[in-house]
mmCIF file of C-alpha atoms in Angstrom:
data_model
loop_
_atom_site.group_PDB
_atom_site.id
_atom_site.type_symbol
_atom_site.label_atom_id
_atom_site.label_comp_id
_atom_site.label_asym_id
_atom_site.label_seq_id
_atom_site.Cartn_x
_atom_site.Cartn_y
_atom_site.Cartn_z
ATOM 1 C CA UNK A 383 0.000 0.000 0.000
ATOM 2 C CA UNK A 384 1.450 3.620 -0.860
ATOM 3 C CA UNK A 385 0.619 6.367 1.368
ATOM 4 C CA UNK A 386 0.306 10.019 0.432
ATOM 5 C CA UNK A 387 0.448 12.700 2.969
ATOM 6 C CA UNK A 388 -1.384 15.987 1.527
ATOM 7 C CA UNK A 389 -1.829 19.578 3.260
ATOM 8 C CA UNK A 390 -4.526 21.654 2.718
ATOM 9 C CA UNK A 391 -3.003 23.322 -0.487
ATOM 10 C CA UNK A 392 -1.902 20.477 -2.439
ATOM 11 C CA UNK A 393 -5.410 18.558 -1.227
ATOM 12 C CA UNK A 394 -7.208 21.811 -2.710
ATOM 13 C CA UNK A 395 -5.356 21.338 -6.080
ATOM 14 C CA UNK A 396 -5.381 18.055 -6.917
ATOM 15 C CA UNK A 397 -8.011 17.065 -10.072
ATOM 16 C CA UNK A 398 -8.743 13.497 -11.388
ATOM 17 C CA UNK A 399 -9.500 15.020 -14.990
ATOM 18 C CA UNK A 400 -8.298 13.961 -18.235
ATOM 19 C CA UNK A 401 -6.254 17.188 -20.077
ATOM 20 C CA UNK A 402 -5.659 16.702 -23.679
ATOM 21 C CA UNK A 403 -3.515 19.960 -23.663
ATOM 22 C CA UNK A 404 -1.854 18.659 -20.078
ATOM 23 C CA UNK A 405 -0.660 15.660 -22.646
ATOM 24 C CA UNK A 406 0.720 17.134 -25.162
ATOM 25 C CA UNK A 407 2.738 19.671 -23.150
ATOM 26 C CA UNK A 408 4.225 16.590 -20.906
ATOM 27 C CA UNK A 409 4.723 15.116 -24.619
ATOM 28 C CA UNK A 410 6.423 18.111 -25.976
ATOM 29 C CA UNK A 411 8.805 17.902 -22.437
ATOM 30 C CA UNK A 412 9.663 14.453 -22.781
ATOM 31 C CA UNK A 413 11.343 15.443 -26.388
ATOM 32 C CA UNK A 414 13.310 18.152 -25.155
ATOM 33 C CA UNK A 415 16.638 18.025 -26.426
ATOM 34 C CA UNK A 416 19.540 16.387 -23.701
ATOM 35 C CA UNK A 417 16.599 14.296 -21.868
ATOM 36 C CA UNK A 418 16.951 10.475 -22.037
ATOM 37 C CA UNK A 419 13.293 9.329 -22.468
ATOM 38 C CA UNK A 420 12.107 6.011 -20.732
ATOM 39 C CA UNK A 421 10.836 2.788 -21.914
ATOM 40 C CA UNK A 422 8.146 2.601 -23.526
ATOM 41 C CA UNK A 423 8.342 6.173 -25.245
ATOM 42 C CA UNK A 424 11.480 5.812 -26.683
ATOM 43 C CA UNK A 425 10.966 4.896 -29.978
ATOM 44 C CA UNK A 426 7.864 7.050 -30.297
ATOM 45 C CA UNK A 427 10.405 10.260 -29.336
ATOM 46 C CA UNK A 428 13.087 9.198 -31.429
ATOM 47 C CA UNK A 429 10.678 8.902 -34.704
ATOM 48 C CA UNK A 430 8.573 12.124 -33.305
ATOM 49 C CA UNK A 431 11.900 14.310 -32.596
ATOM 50 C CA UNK A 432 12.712 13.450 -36.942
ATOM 51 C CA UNK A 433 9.280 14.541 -37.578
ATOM 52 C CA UNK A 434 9.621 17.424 -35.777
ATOM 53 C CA UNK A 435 13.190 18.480 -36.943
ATOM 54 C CA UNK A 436 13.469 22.008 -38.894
ATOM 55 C CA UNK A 437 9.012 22.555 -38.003
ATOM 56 C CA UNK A 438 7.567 24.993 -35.643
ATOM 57 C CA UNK A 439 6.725 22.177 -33.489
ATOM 58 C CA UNK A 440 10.413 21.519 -32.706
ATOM 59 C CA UNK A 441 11.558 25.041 -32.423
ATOM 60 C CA UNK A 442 8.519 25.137 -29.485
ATOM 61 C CA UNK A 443 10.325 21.899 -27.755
ATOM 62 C CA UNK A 444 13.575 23.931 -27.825
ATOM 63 C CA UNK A 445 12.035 26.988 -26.545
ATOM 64 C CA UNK A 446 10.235 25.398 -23.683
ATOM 65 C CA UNK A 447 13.430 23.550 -22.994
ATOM 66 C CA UNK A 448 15.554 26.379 -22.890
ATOM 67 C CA UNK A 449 13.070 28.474 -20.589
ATOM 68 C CA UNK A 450 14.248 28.861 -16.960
ATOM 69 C CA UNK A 451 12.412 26.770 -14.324
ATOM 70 C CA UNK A 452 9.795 25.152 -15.623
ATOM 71 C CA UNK A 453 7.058 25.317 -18.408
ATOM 72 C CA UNK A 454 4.597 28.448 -18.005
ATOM 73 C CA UNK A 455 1.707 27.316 -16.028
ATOM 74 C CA UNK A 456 -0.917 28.579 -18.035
ATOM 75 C CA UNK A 457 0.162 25.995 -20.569
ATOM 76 C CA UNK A 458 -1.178 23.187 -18.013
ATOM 77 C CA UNK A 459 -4.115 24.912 -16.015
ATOM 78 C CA UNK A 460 -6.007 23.212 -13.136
ATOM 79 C CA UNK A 461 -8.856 21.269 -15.004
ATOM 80 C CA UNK A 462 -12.097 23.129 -14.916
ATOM 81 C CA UNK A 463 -13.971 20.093 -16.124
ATOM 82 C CA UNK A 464 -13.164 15.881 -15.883
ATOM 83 C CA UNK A 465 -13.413 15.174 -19.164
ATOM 84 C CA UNK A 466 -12.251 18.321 -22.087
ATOM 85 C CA UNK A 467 -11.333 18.386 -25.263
ATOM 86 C CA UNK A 468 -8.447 19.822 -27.163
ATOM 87 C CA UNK A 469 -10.605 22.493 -28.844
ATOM 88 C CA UNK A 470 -11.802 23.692 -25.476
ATOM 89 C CA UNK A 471 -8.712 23.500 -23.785
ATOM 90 C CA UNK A 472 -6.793 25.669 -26.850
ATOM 91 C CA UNK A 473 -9.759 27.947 -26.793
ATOM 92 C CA UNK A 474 -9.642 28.687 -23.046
ATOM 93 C CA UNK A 475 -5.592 29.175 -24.030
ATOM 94 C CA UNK A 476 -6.751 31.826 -26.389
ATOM 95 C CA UNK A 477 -8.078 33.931 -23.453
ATOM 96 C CA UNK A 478 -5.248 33.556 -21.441
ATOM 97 C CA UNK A 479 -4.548 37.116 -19.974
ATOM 98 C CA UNK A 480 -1.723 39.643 -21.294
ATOM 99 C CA UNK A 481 -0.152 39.688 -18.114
ATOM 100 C CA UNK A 482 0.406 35.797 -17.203
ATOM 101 C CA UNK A 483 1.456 35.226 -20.676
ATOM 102 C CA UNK A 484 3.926 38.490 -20.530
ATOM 103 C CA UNK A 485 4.907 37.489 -17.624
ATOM 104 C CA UNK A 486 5.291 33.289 -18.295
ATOM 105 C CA UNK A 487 6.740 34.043 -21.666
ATOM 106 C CA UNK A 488 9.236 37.059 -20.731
ATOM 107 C CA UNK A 489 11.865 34.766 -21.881
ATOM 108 C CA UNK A 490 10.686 32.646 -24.608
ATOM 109 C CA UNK A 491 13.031 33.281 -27.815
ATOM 110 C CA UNK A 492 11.874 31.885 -31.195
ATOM 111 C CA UNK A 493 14.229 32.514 -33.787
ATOM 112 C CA UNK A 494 11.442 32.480 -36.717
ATOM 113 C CA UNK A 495 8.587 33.803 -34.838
ATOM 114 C CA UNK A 496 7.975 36.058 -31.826
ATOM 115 C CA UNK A 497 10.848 37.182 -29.798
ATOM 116 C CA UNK A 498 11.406 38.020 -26.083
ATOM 117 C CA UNK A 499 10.711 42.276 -26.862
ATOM 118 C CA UNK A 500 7.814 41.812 -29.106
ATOM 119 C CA UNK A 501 3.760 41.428 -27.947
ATOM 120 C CA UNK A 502 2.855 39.199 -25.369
ATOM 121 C CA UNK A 503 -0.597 38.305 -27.229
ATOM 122 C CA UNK A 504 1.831 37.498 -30.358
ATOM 123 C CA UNK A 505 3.725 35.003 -28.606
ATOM 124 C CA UNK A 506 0.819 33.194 -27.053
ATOM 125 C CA UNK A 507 -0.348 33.035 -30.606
ATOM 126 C CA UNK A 508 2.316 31.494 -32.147
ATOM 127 C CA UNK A 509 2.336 29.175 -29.481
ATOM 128 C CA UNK A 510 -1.019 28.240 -29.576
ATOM 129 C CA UNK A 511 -1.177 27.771 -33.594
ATOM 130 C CA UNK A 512 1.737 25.202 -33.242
ATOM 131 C CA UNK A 513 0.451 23.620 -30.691
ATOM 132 C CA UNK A 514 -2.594 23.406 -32.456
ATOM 133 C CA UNK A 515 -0.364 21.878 -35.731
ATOM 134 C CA UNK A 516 -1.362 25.083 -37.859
ATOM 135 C CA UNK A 517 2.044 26.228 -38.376
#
């Protein structure tokens, strides 16, 4: 039997919800480049990260690799329903306020699209279309 001691904080935040866009963040982690990925993703990361060489998609794993501490949190929000889809999730990302993405993003650096001085609302954009496969 495991046992998990929880305060009052960590008790308040815990979900049992399914998060498409939770997924594909952790997904677009475990590719980061310099990270040894475990059995059984492996082979799925090694075909994915050749897929993704020279796209948007794989300039967004090396940005969110490169960012200091860890990825912004509005990319993985608390779960506001058990069971969403990726449309929902990517639409609620779309209203993401100007300050928690200027302020999550102040040092994301993409050499072909938004950089670190330009509008907040331009990164999230960017971020959001590739996450969304449009670019």
């Amino acid at each position: 039997m495991i046992r998990i001691e929880l305060g009052a904080e960590a008790l308040g935040q815990l979900r049992v919800a399914v998060s498409p866009l939770w997924e594909l963040v952790a997904s677009l982690q475990l590719l980061g480049p310099g990270r040894p990925v475990p059995w059984p993703y492996s082979k799925w990361a090694e075909s994915t990260r050749r897929r993704l060489a020279g796209r948007p998609g794989g300039e967004l794993v090396r940005c969110l690799r490169e960012l200091p501490g860890s990825v912004p949190a509005f990319l993985t929000p608390l779960p506001v329903a058990p069971m969403r889809t990726i449309d929902e999730e990517l639409e609620d990302l779309r209203h993401t306020p100007t300050e928690l993405v200027r302020a999550q993003l102040a040092d994301l650096v993409v050499a072909d699209g938004p950089d670190a001085g330009r509008d907040p609302n331009t990164r999230l954009d960017w971020v959001r279309a590739v996450l969304e496969g449009e670019r």
